[in-house]
Coordinates of C-alpha atoms and ligand atoms in Angstrom, one line a residue:
X511 CA -14.4 8.1 -3.9
X512 CA -12.2 8.4 -0.9
X513 CA -11.7 12.5 -0.3
X514 CA -8.5 14.1 -1.2
X515 CA -6.4 15.2 2.1
X516 CA -4.4 18.1 2.4
X517 CA -2.8 16.6 5.5
X518 CA -2.2 12.8 6.4
X519 CA -0.8 11.1 9.7
X520 CA 2.3 9.8 9.4
X521 CA 2.4 8.0 12.6
X522 CA -0.2 8.4 15.6
X523 CA -0.7 6.9 18.9
X524 CA -3.0 3.6 18.8
X525 CA -5.3 5.0 20.9
X526 CA -6.3 6.3 17.4
X527 CA -7.5 5.0 14.2
X528 CA -7.2 6.7 10.8
X529 CA -10.6 7.1 9.1
X530 CA -9.2 7.4 5.3
X531 CA -12.9 8.7 4.3
X532 CA -13.2 11.5 6.9
X533 CA -9.4 12.1 6.7
X534 CA -9.4 12.5 10.6
X535 CA -7.9 10.2 13.4
X536 CA -10.9 9.0 15.3
X537 CA -10.2 8.3 19.0
X538 CA -10.8 4.7 20.4
X539 CA -11.6 3.9 23.7
X540 CA -8.3 2.8 25.1
X541 CA -5.3 4.3 27.1
X542 CA -2.5 5.9 24.7
X543 CA 0.2 2.9 23.9
X544 CA 2.8 2.5 21.2
X545 CA 3.1 4.9 17.8
X546 CA 1.5 3.4 14.9
X547 CA 2.3 4.2 10.9
X548 CA -0.2 4.9 8.7
X549 CA -0.2 2.8 5.6
X550 CA -1.6 5.4 3.4
X551 CA 1.1 8.0 4.1
X552 CA 3.6 5.5 3.5
X553 CA 2.3 4.9 -0.1
X554 CA 2.6 8.5 -0.5
X555 CA 5.9 8.7 0.7
X556 CA 7.0 6.0 -1.4
X557 CA 5.8 8.1 -4.8
X558 CA 8.3 10.4 -4.1
X559 CA 11.0 9.9 -6.5
X560 CA 14.4 11.9 -5.8
X561 CA 16.0 13.7 -2.7
X562 CA 13.6 15.6 -0.2
X563 CA 13.4 17.9 2.4
X564 CA 11.0 17.4 5.3
X565 CA 10.6 20.0 7.6
X566 CA 9.2 19.6 11.0
X567 CA 7.6 21.7 13.4
X568 CA 7.9 21.0 16.8
X569 CA 7.6 22.2 20.4
X570 CA 5.5 22.8 23.7
X571 CA 1.4 22.4 23.0
X572 CA -0.7 25.3 21.4
X573 CA 2.2 27.5 20.6
X574 CA 0.9 27.9 16.7
X575 CA 3.1 25.1 15.5
X576 CA 0.1 23.7 13.4
X577 CA -0.9 27.3 12.2
X578 CA 3.0 28.2 11.2
X579 CA 3.5 24.7 9.5
X580 CA 0.4 25.4 7.4
X581 CA 2.5 28.6 6.5
X582 CA 5.2 26.6 5.0
X583 CA 3.2 24.4 2.5
X584 CA 3.7 26.2 -0.8
X585 CA 1.3 27.4 -2.4
X586 CA 0.3 29.1 1.1
X587 CA -3.2 27.3 2.5
X588 CA -5.6 29.9 3.3
X589 CA -6.9 27.0 6.4
X590 CA -4.7 25.2 8.8
X591 CA -4.2 21.8 7.0
X592 CA -2.8 20.1 10.2
X593 CA -5.0 18.5 13.2
X594 CA -2.2 17.1 15.1
X595 CA -1.9 14.1 17.0
X596 CA 1.3 12.3 16.4
X597 CA 3.2 13.3 13.7
X598 CA 1.0 14.9 10.3
X599 CA 2.3 15.4 6.8
X600 CA 1.4 17.7 4.4
X601 CA 0.1 16.2 1.3
X602 CA 1.0 19.2 -1.1
X603 CA 4.4 19.0 -1.6
X604 CA 6.7 21.2 -3.4
X605 CA 10.1 21.4 -5.7
X606 CA 12.7 23.4 -4.2
X607 CA 16.4 24.0 -5.9
X608 CA 18.8 24.0 -3.3
X609 CA 21.9 26.2 -3.2
X610 CA 24.0 23.4 -4.6
X611 CA 21.8 22.7 -7.5
X612 CA 20.1 19.9 -6.2
X613 CA 16.5 20.0 -6.5
X614 CA 14.4 18.6 -3.4
X615 CA 10.6 17.5 -3.1
X616 CA 9.9 19.6 0.2
X617 CA 7.0 18.5 2.6
X618 CA 6.0 19.8 6.1
X619 CA 5.7 17.9 9.2
X620 CA 3.7 18.7 12.0
X621 CA 3.7 17.3 15.5
X622 CA 1.7 17.1 18.7
X623 CA 2.8 19.5 21.2
X624 CA 5.4 18.5 23.7
X625 CA 4.0 18.5 27.1
X626 CA 0.5 18.0 26.4
X627 CA -1.7 16.7 28.9
X628 CA -2.4 13.7 28.4
X629 CA 1.0 12.7 27.0
X630 CA 3.5 11.3 29.2
X631 CA 6.9 12.6 29.1
X632 CA 8.2 9.4 27.6
X633 CA 5.8 10.2 24.5
X634 CA 7.0 13.6 24.0
X635 CA 10.8 12.4 24.3
X636 CA 9.7 9.5 21.2
X637 CA 8.4 12.3 19.2
X638 CA 11.3 15.0 19.6
X639 CA 13.6 12.1 18.9
X640 CA 11.5 11.0 15.8
X641 CA 11.2 14.4 14.4
X642 CA 14.9 15.0 15.2
X643 CA 15.7 11.8 12.7
X644 CA 13.2 11.9 10.2
X645 CA 13.7 16.0 9.3
X646 CA 16.1 18.0 7.2
X647 CA 15.0 21.3 9.0
X648 CA 13.8 21.3 12.5
X649 CA 11.8 24.1 13.3
X650 CA 11.4 24.3 17.4
X651 CA 8.0 26.7 18.1
X652 CA 8.1 28.2 21.2
X653 CA 5.8 31.1 22.2
X654 CA 7.2 34.1 24.3
X655 CA 10.6 35.7 24.4
X656 CA 13.5 33.2 25.9
X657 CA 15.5 34.0 29.4
X658 CA 18.2 32.2 30.4
X659 CA 15.7 30.7 33.0
X660 CA 13.4 28.9 30.3
X661 CA 16.7 26.5 29.6
X662 CA 14.3 23.7 30.6
X663 CA 12.2 24.3 27.7
X664 CA 15.0 22.3 26.0
X665 CA 15.2 19.1 28.2
X666 CA 13.8 17.1 25.1
X667 CA 17.1 18.1 23.0
X668 CA 19.2 17.4 26.1
X669 CA 17.9 13.9 26.5
X670 CA 18.3 13.2 22.7
X671 CA 21.4 11.2 23.5
X672 CA 19.5 8.3 25.8
X673 CA 17.2 7.7 23.0
X674 CA 19.2 7.6 20.1
X675 CA 22.2 5.0 20.3
X676 CA 24.5 4.9 17.4
X677 CA 26.9 2.6 18.2
X678 CA 27.5 -0.6 16.4
X679 CA 25.8 -3.5 18.4
X680 CA 27.6 -6.3 20.4
X681 CA 31.0 -3.9 19.4
X682 CA 32.7 -1.9 21.8
X683 CA 33.6 1.3 19.5
X684 CA 31.8 4.7 20.2
X685 CA 30.8 6.8 17.5
X686 CA 31.7 10.1 17.8
X687 CA 29.1 13.0 17.4
X688 CA 31.0 14.2 14.7
X689 CA 30.4 11.1 12.8
X690 CA 26.8 11.5 12.4
X691 CA 25.8 15.1 13.3
X692 CA 25.5 16.2 9.3
X693 CA 22.5 13.6 9.2
X694 CA 20.7 15.4 11.8
X695 CA 18.1 18.4 10.6
X696 CA 19.1 22.4 10.4
X697 CA 17.4 23.8 13.8
X698 CA 15.5 27.0 13.6
X699 CA 14.2 28.4 17.5
X700 CA 11.2 30.0 16.2
X701 CA 9.5 32.3 18.9
X702 CA 6.0 33.3 18.8
X703 CA 4.5 36.5 19.8
X704 CA 7.6 38.3 20.5
X705 CA 7.2 42.1 19.8
X706 CA 10.6 43.1 21.7
X707 CA 14.2 43.9 20.3
X708 CA 17.1 42.4 22.0
X709 CA 20.5 43.7 22.8
X710 CA 23.5 42.3 24.0
X711 CA 26.1 44.2 26.2
X712 CA 29.8 42.9 25.2
X713 CA 31.1 45.9 26.9
X714 CA 30.0 49.1 28.5
X715 CA 27.4 49.9 25.6
X716 CA 24.6 47.8 25.0
X717 CA 24.2 46.5 21.3
X718 CA 20.5 45.7 19.3
X719 CA 21.1 42.2 17.8
X720 CA 19.6 39.5 16.0
X721 CA 17.4 37.1 18.3
X722 CA 20.0 34.2 17.1
X723 CA 22.7 36.2 18.4
X724 CA 20.9 36.8 21.4
X725 CA 20.0 33.2 22.0
X726 CA 23.4 32.3 21.5
X727 CA 24.9 34.8 23.6
X728 CA 22.4 35.0 26.3
X729 CA 20.5 31.6 26.6
X730 CA 23.0 29.3 24.9
X731 CA 26.5 30.4 26.3
X732 CA 27.7 27.9 28.6
X733 CA 27.4 29.2 32.3
X734 CA 30.4 28.3 34.6
X735 CA 29.8 25.5 36.8
X736 CA 30.7 27.0 40.3
X737 CA 31.5 23.4 42.0
X738 CA 29.1 21.2 44.3
X739 CA 25.8 20.7 44.0
X740 CA 25.3 23.0 41.1
X741 CA 22.8 21.2 39.4
X742 CA 20.6 23.2 37.8
X743 CA 24.1 25.1 36.2
X744 CA 24.9 21.6 35.1
X745 CA 21.8 20.6 33.8
X746 CA 21.2 23.7 31.8
X747 CA 24.9 23.0 30.5
X748 CA 23.8 19.7 28.8
X749 CA 20.7 21.4 27.4
X750 CA 22.9 23.8 25.8
X751 CA 25.6 21.4 24.4
X752 CA 23.0 19.0 23.5
X753 CA 21.2 21.8 21.1
X754 CA 24.3 23.2 19.8
X755 CA 26.3 19.8 19.1
X756 CA 23.5 17.6 18.0
X757 CA 22.3 19.8 15.0
X758 CA 24.7 21.2 12.5
X759 CA 23.5 24.6 11.9
X760 CA 21.3 26.6 14.7
X761 CA 19.4 29.7 13.5
X762 CA 16.4 31.4 15.5
X763 CA 13.7 33.9 14.4
X764 CA 10.9 35.7 16.1
X765 CA 7.2 36.8 14.9
X766 CA 5.2 39.2 16.7
X767 CA 1.7 39.0 17.8
X768 CA -0.3 38.3 15.2
X769 CA -3.2 40.4 16.5
X770 CA -4.2 42.3 19.4
X771 CA -7.8 40.8 18.9
X772 CA -8.1 37.5 21.1
X773 CA -10.9 36.5 18.6
X774 CA -8.6 36.7 15.7
X775 CA -5.8 35.2 17.5
X776 CA -8.3 32.2 18.4
X777 CA -9.0 31.9 14.9
X778 CA -5.9 32.2 13.2
X779 CA -6.6 28.9 11.3
X780 CA -9.9 30.0 9.3
X781 CA -9.4 31.4 6.0
X782 CA -11.6 34.6 6.7
X783 CA -9.1 35.5 9.6
X784 CA -6.1 36.3 7.2
X785 CA -7.1 39.6 6.3
X786 CA -7.2 40.7 9.8
X787 CA -4.0 39.6 10.6
X788 CA -1.2 42.2 11.5
X789 CA 0.8 43.3 8.3
X790 CA 4.1 43.5 9.9
X791 CA 3.1 39.5 11.7
X792 CA 2.7 38.7 7.8
X793 CA 5.9 40.2 6.9
X794 CA 7.6 38.4 8.9
X795 CA 6.0 35.3 8.5
X796 CA 7.3 36.0 4.9
X797 CA 10.8 36.5 6.1
X798 CA 10.7 33.4 8.2
X799 CA 10.3 31.4 4.9
X800 CA 13.1 33.1 3.5
X801 CA 15.4 32.0 6.3
X802 CA 13.9 28.7 6.3
X803 CA 14.9 28.5 2.9
X804 CA 18.5 28.6 3.4
X805 CA 18.4 25.8 6.3
X806 CA 16.7 23.3 3.6
X807 CA 19.1 20.2 2.6
X808 CA 18.5 16.9 1.2
X809 CA 17.4 14.5 3.7
X810 CA 20.7 11.9 4.4
X811 CA 20.4 9.0 6.7
X812 CA 23.1 7.7 8.8
X813 CA 25.1 6.0 8.9
X814 CA 25.2 4.4 5.0
X815 CA 22.7 6.2 3.0
X816 CA 23.2 9.6 1.2
X817 CA 20.5 11.4 -0.1
X818 CA 17.6 9.6 0.6
X819 CA 14.6 9.5 -1.7
X820 CA 10.4 9.0 -0.5
X821 CA 11.0 5.6 -0.5
X822 CA 13.8 5.1 2.2
X823 CA 12.0 7.6 3.9
X824 CA 9.2 5.3 4.3
X825 CA 11.4 2.7 5.4
X826 CA 13.3 4.8 8.0
X827 CA 9.7 5.6 9.6
X828 CA 8.5 2.5 9.7
X829 CA 11.8 0.9 11.4
X830 CA 12.3 3.7 13.7
X831 CA 8.2 3.5 14.8
X832 CA 8.5 -0.4 15.2
X833 CA 11.9 -0.1 16.9
X834 CA 10.6 2.2 19.4
X835 CA 7.4 0.0 20.4
X836 CA 9.9 -3.0 20.6
X837 CA 12.9 -1.8 22.0
X838 CA 11.7 0.0 25.5
X839 CA 12.2 3.4 23.6
X840 CA 15.9 3.0 22.9
X841 CA 16.6 3.6 19.1
X842 CA 20.0 2.2 17.8
X843 CA 20.1 3.9 14.3
X844 CA 23.2 2.3 13.0
X845 CA 21.2 -1.3 13.1
X846 CA 18.0 0.5 11.7
X847 CA 20.3 2.1 9.0
X848 CA 21.8 -1.3 8.0
X849 CA 18.3 -2.9 7.8
X850 CA 17.1 -0.2 5.7
X851 CA 20.0 -0.3 3.5
X852 CA 19.1 -4.0 3.5
X853 CA 15.5 -3.3 2.2
X854 CA 16.7 -0.9 -0.1
X855 CA 19.1 -2.4 -2.0
X856 CA 16.9 -5.9 -2.2
X857 CA 14.7 -3.6 -4.1
X858 CA 16.8 -2.1 -6.6
X859 CA 18.1 -5.6 -6.8
X860 CA 14.7 -6.8 -7.7
X861 CA 14.1 -3.8 -9.7
X862 CA 17.4 -4.3 -11.6
X863 CA 16.6 -7.7 -12.5
X864 CA 13.2 -7.4 -13.8
X865 CA 14.6 -4.6 -16.1
X866 CA 17.3 -7.6 -17.6
X867 CA 14.4 -9.7 -17.5
X868 CA 11.9 -7.9 -19.4
X869 CA 13.8 -7.0 -21.9
X870 CA 15.8 -10.5 -22.8
X871 CA 12.2 -12.2 -22.6
X872 CA 10.8 -9.9 -25.0
X873 CA 14.0 -10.4 -27.6
X874 CA 13.9 -14.0 -27.1
X875 CA 10.0 -14.3 -27.7
X876 CA 10.4 -12.4 -31.0
X877 CA 13.6 -14.2 -32.3
X878 CA 14.2 -17.9 -31.1
X879 CA 15.5 -19.6 -32.1
X880 CA 18.8 -17.6 -33.4
X881 CA 22.3 -18.0 -33.5
X882 CA 23.6 -18.1 -29.9
X883 CA 25.9 -15.1 -30.4
X884 CA 22.8 -12.9 -30.9
X885 CA 21.1 -14.0 -27.3
X886 CA 24.5 -13.1 -26.0
X887 CA 24.7 -9.8 -27.8
X888 CA 21.1 -9.0 -26.3
X889 CA 22.1 -10.6 -22.9
X890 CA 25.1 -7.8 -22.6
X891 CA 23.0 -4.8 -23.5
X892 CA 20.1 -5.8 -21.1
X893 CA 23.0 -6.4 -18.7
X894 CA 24.4 -3.3 -19.1
X895 CA 20.8 -1.6 -18.6
X896 CA 20.2 -3.7 -15.4
X897 CA 23.5 -2.5 -13.7
X898 CA 23.1 0.7 -14.9
X899 CA 19.6 0.6 -13.2
X900 CA 21.0 -0.5 -10.0
X901 CA 23.8 1.9 -9.9
X902 CA 21.5 4.5 -10.2
X903 CA 19.3 3.9 -7.6
X904 CA 22.1 2.6 -5.4
X905 CA 23.9 5.9 -5.7
X906 CA 23.0 7.4 -2.5
X907 CA 23.9 4.3 -0.3
X908 CA 27.6 4.7 0.9
X909 CA 27.7 0.9 2.2
X910 CA 30.4 -0.2 0.1
X911 CA 30.2 -3.9 1.0
X912 CA 26.6 -4.2 0.8
X913 CA 27.0 -2.5 -2.4
X914 CA 29.0 -5.0 -4.0
X915 CA 27.2 -8.0 -2.4
X916 CA 24.0 -7.0 -4.2
X917 CA 25.9 -6.1 -7.1
X918 CA 27.3 -9.7 -7.0
X919 CA 23.8 -11.3 -6.0
X920 CA 22.3 -9.3 -9.5
X921 CA 25.6 -10.4 -11.9
X922 CA 24.7 -14.0 -10.5
X923 CA 21.2 -14.2 -11.5
X924 CA 22.0 -13.2 -14.7
X925 CA 24.8 -15.0 -15.6
X926 CA 27.4 -17.0 -14.3
X927 CA 30.4 -18.3 -16.4
X928 CA 32.7 -21.2 -15.8
X929 CA 36.1 -20.8 -14.6
X930 CA 37.9 -20.0 -18.1
X931 CA 34.9 -17.7 -18.6
X932 CA 33.9 -19.3 -22.0
X933 CA 30.9 -21.4 -20.9
X934 CA 27.7 -19.7 -19.5
X935 CA 26.8 -22.1 -16.6
X936 CA 24.3 -20.5 -14.4
X937 CA 21.6 -17.9 -14.3
X938 CA 19.1 -16.3 -16.3
X939 CA 21.1 -16.4 -19.5
X940 CA 21.9 -20.1 -19.4
X941 CA 17.8 -20.6 -19.2
X942 CA 17.7 -18.5 -22.3
X943 CA 20.6 -20.3 -24.0
X944 CA 19.1 -23.7 -23.5
X945 CA 15.6 -22.9 -24.6
X946 CA 17.1 -21.6 -27.8
X947 CA 18.9 -24.9 -28.4
X948 CA 15.4 -26.6 -27.6
X949 CA 13.4 -24.3 -29.7
X950 CA 16.1 -24.7 -32.5
X951 CA 16.0 -28.1 -32.0
X952 CA 12.0 -28.3 -33.2
X953 CA 12.1 -26.0 -35.5
X954 CA 15.0 -27.8 -37.7
X955 CA 13.4 -31.1 -37.6
X956 CA 10.0 -29.6 -38.8
X957 CA 12.0 -28.3 -41.7
X958 CA 13.5 -31.5 -42.0
X959 CA 10.0 -33.2 -41.7
X960 CA 8.3 -30.6 -44.3
X961 CA 11.1 -31.0 -47.0
X962 CA 11.0 -34.8 -46.8
X963 CA 7.5 -34.3 -47.4
X964 CA 7.8 -32.0 -50.0
X965 CA 10.7 -33.1 -51.9
X966 CA 11.8 -36.3 -51.0
X967 CA 8.7 -38.6 -50.5
X968 CA 7.6 -37.7 -54.2
X969 CA 10.7 -38.6 -55.3
X970 CA 10.7 -41.7 -53.8
X971 CA 7.4 -42.7 -54.7
X972 CA 7.7 -41.7 -58.2
X973 CA 11.1 -44.5 -58.2
X974 CA 9.1 -47.1 -57.0
X975 CA 5.9 -46.8 -59.5
X976 CA 8.2 -46.1 -62.5
X977 CA 9.4 -49.3 -64.0
X978 CA 10.1 -47.6 -67.2
X979 CA 14.1 -47.7 -66.6
X980 CA 14.3 -43.9 -67.0
X981 CA 17.0 -42.5 -65.1
X982 CA 16.3 -40.1 -62.4
X983 CA 18.7 -37.3 -61.0
X984 CA 18.7 -38.4 -57.1
X985 CA 22.2 -36.2 -56.6
X986 CA 20.5 -33.1 -57.7
X987 CA 17.4 -33.4 -55.8
X988 CA 19.3 -34.4 -52.8
X989 CA 21.5 -31.1 -53.4
X990 CA 18.4 -29.0 -53.5
X991 CA 16.9 -30.2 -50.3
X992 CA 20.0 -29.2 -48.6
X993 CA 20.1 -25.7 -49.9
X994 CA 16.3 -25.5 -48.9
X995 CA 17.5 -26.5 -45.7
X996 CA 20.4 -24.1 -45.1
X997 CA 18.0 -21.5 -46.0
X998 CA 15.1 -22.4 -43.9
X999 CA 17.1 -23.5 -40.7
X1000 CA 17.8 -21.4 -37.4
X1001 CA 19.5 -21.8 -34.3
X1002 CA 22.5 -23.5 -33.0
X1003 CA 20.8 -26.8 -33.5
X1004 CA 21.0 -26.3 -37.3
X1005 CA 24.1 -28.9 -38.0
X1006 CA 23.1 -31.0 -35.4
X1007 CA 19.6 -31.7 -36.9
X1008 CA 21.3 -31.8 -40.6
X1009 CA 23.7 -34.5 -39.3
X1010 CA 21.0 -36.7 -37.6
X1011 CA 18.3 -36.3 -39.5
X1012 CA 18.5 -34.7 -42.9
X1013 CA 21.8 -36.9 -43.6
X1014 CA 20.3 -40.0 -42.6
X1015 CA 17.1 -39.2 -45.0
X1016 CA 19.1 -38.8 -47.7
X1017 CA 21.2 -41.8 -47.3
X1018 CA 18.0 -43.6 -47.1
X1019 CA 16.8 -41.9 -50.3
X1020 CA 20.2 -43.1 -52.0
X1021 CA 20.0 -46.3 -50.6
X1022 CA 16.4 -47.1 -51.9
X1023 CA 17.5 -45.4 -55.3
X1024 CA 20.4 -47.9 -55.5
X1025 CA 18.8 -51.1 -54.4
X1026 CA 15.7 -50.1 -57.0
X1027 CA 18.4 -49.7 -59.7
X1028 CA 19.7 -53.3 -58.9
X1029 CA 16.2 -54.8 -59.1
X1030 CA 15.8 -53.2 -62.2
X1031 CA 18.6 -54.5 -63.5
X1032 CA 17.7 -57.5 -62.4
X1033 CA 14.7 -57.7 -63.7
X1034 CA 15.9 -56.7 -67.3
X1035 CA 18.4 -59.6 -66.9
X1036 CA 15.9 -62.1 -66.0
X1037 CA 14.1 -60.9 -69.0
X1038 CA 17.1 -61.4 -71.3
X1039 CA 17.8 -64.5 -70.3
X1040 CA 14.1 -65.5 -70.6
X1041 CA 14.2 -64.0 -74.3
X1042 CA 17.5 -66.4 -74.9
X1043 CA 15.4 -69.3 -73.2
X1044 CA 12.4 -68.6 -75.6
X1045 CA 14.8 -68.2 -78.6
X1046 CA 16.8 -71.2 -77.8
X1047 CA 13.8 -73.1 -77.7
X1048 CA 12.8 -71.7 -81.0
X1049 CA 16.5 -72.3 -82.5
X1050 CA 16.0 -76.2 -81.1
X1051 CA 12.5 -76.5 -82.7
X1052 CA 14.0 -75.2 -85.7
X1053 CA 16.7 -77.7 -85.2
X1054 CA 14.5 -80.5 -84.9
X1055 CA 12.1 -79.5 -87.5
X1056 CA 15.4 -79.2 -90.1
X1057 CA 17.1 -82.5 -88.7
X1058 CA 13.6 -84.0 -89.4
X1059 CA 13.4 -82.8 -92.6
X1060 CA 16.8 -83.8 -93.5
X1061 CA 16.4 -87.3 -92.4
X1062 CA 13.3 -87.8 -94.3
X1063 CA 15.2 -86.1 -97.5
X1064 CA 17.9 -88.8 -96.7
X1065 CA 15.8 -91.3 -96.6
X1066 CA 14.2 -90.5 -100.1
X1067 CA 17.7 -90.3 -101.5
X1068 CA 19.1 -93.8 -100.0
X1069 CA 16.1 -95.2 -101.7
X1070 CA 16.2 -93.3 -105.1
X1071 CA 20.4 -93.4 -105.0
X1072 CA 21.8 -96.3 -103.0
X1073 CA 25.2 -94.9 -103.7
X1074 CA 25.0 -91.7 -102.7
X1075 CA 26.8 -91.4 -99.0
X1076 CA 28.8 -88.4 -99.9
X1077 CA 25.9 -86.2 -100.5
X1078 CA 24.1 -87.2 -97.1
X1079 CA 27.2 -86.3 -94.9
X1080 CA 27.4 -82.8 -96.5
X1081 CA 23.7 -82.1 -95.8
X1082 CA 24.3 -83.1 -91.7
X1083 CA 27.1 -80.7 -91.5
X1084 CA 25.3 -77.7 -93.3
X1085 CA 22.4 -78.1 -90.9
X1086 CA 24.7 -77.9 -87.5
X1087 CA 26.3 -75.0 -89.1
X1088 CA 23.2 -73.4 -89.4
X1089 CA 22.3 -74.2 -86.1
X1090 CA 25.3 -72.8 -84.2
X1091 CA 25.3 -69.6 -86.7
X1092 CA 21.8 -68.4 -85.0
X1093 CA 23.1 -69.4 -81.7
X1094 CA 25.8 -66.9 -81.6
X1095 CA 23.9 -64.0 -83.1
X1096 CA 21.6 -64.2 -80.2
X1097 CA 24.1 -64.2 -78.0
X1098 CA 26.1 -61.2 -79.6
X1099 CA 22.1 -59.2 -79.4
X1100 CA 22.1 -59.4 -75.8
X1101 CA 25.6 -59.5 -74.9
X1102 CA 25.4 -62.4 -73.0
X1103 CA 27.5 -65.5 -72.6
X1104 CA 25.4 -67.9 -71.1
Ligands
LIG190 N1 -1.2 34.3 20.0 C1 -0.8 33.6 19.0 N2 -1.5 32.9 19.1 C2 -1.4 31.9 17.7 C3 -0.5 32.0 16.9 N3 -0.5 30.9 15.9 C4 -1.6 30.4 16.3 N4 -1.9 31.1 17.5 C5 -3.5 30.0 18.0 O1 -3.4 29.3 19.1 C6 -3.9 28.4 19.1 C7 -3.2 26.9 19.1 O2 -2.6 27.2 17.5 P1 -2.0 26.1 16.9 O3 -1.8 26.3 15.5 O4 -3.3 24.8 16.8 O5 -1.1 25.7 17.8 P2 -0.2 23.7 18.0 O6 0.9 24.4 18.5 O7 -0.5 23.2 16.7 O8 -1.0 23.6 18.7 P3 -1.3 21.9 19.2 O9 -1.2 21.1 17.9 O10 -2.4 21.6 20.2 O11 0.2 21.4 20.3 C8 -5.1 28.5 18.0 O12 -6.2 29.3 18.2 C9 -4.3 29.5 17.1 O13 -5.4 30.5 16.3 C10 0.7 33.0 17.5 O14 1.3 33.2 17.0 N5 0.3 34.1 18.5
LIG191 MG1 -1.0 21.6 16.2

């Protein structure tokens, strides 16, 4: 497993390589080139949610920056945590509640010394500009007391304006210092190894003053420019102006010599040395930390972003470093700001959309098919959730144009409505509603199939098989199917499927039943007819038989009584009458007039 580092480089010169395993920068066999960012550090930064307060320590080489930066990390580590080439960050972060109630995550950044023997002045300037842009509190560390003659030590500040461009690209508008000064860090000038007291003499008498007042009065007070060729004064005034005007708050603090023992001084970063340090020095370090706490403020980024979080800080760092290497050393922080806003809003928009879809899809999975109004109701709750997320996460972005573009983008990705606002014609909601229709269709058709198999098919089979002429209650069977369908069917396709599928089945059944009835009636009718024919046949036979019998009787009578013609006529008439009577009775029985 990789070692847990107490500090990690944010960016470093490309003649080094970050070795995650040992937590060190390994020097490569090449000359120093551009700065590169450390992806591991960006990951750590991105995980910081909420406002941040980065404190950076900078200043000339070998003047105790790394030692003092270590003392600023809470809880104070015993060993020096920084090994500086490039900009390093403490991985031990801590929370602080600031005066206005904002809670910030504080982390300390240490920089390689300005004017180090192997760094060119351009690199120094880049380094100084970078920490000025990244920090909320900038500690400028120098050793020894500062006099008016040491003013050139401020050259980094003086040339800041050459490196940082704030004007809109392609537009003639000039930004004023006051527009962006509040985005710059509060600055603390820390003078080490200064044991003496300071005094100023506004009148005749000397007054002992705090080092801050001394510096403001004696070092940073503009010198009168006497005229031609007084470049030294001019230059000094430029630096003075830059320091006082580029940073919103200026403070200064001094620390006395930590020890008179040179062995102790040489090993201050070691844990065992702490007990050997001068007690006054340690008390002063406590005092310094108290003063720094007053200077702390949430980091803001110019021009659009308010309080930035770890993620935005990581984006800014990446942008600054890559812009430095591609722009020949000049940063346009306005266009960087716009790009960062773009990246951030994209990210927030994407996450807000995920919030919407994750809840919505989970719901759809469990309830579809369902009435469309339930889908729309859930959509509204999920939309509120997504918009709330978007608003909370973008509240620190002050670029109202970009905000409204991304808000609209998010809304359109979720749902687009027709001009009259009544129909959803696009976005995720449209897909959800379409899926509901599709699932409802399949679901309802399956119910129709099931009901047909369960209830109608057996009925039809029974009707077809049964020829007993018993009456079957088709109507109540169909009503039963209808009630059951209404009970089981779900979603927007209930009526469509009812009309197109179930009603058709019902009609088929009814039709079949009707034709079945007719067939049966025909069969009945036919059998009646057959009966009549048979019976008629019987009557005819009977009549033939009786006619033959009568004729034989007649012959006998005529033989024995030749004069009995009248008796013969009566017998014939009787036979005819009998035959008709039988036929009538048959007709009456079958209600048939045939
Ligand atoms: N005299 C004195 N020495 C100090 C002080 N602080 C640290 N040192 C010693 O000065 C040397 C450099 O200290 P660092 O803290 O590494 O200084 P630095 O400014 O970070 O050095 P670079 O990163 O190389 O620019 C070490 O030997 C420290 O023990 C101080 O306040 N006074
Ligand atoms: Mg150092």
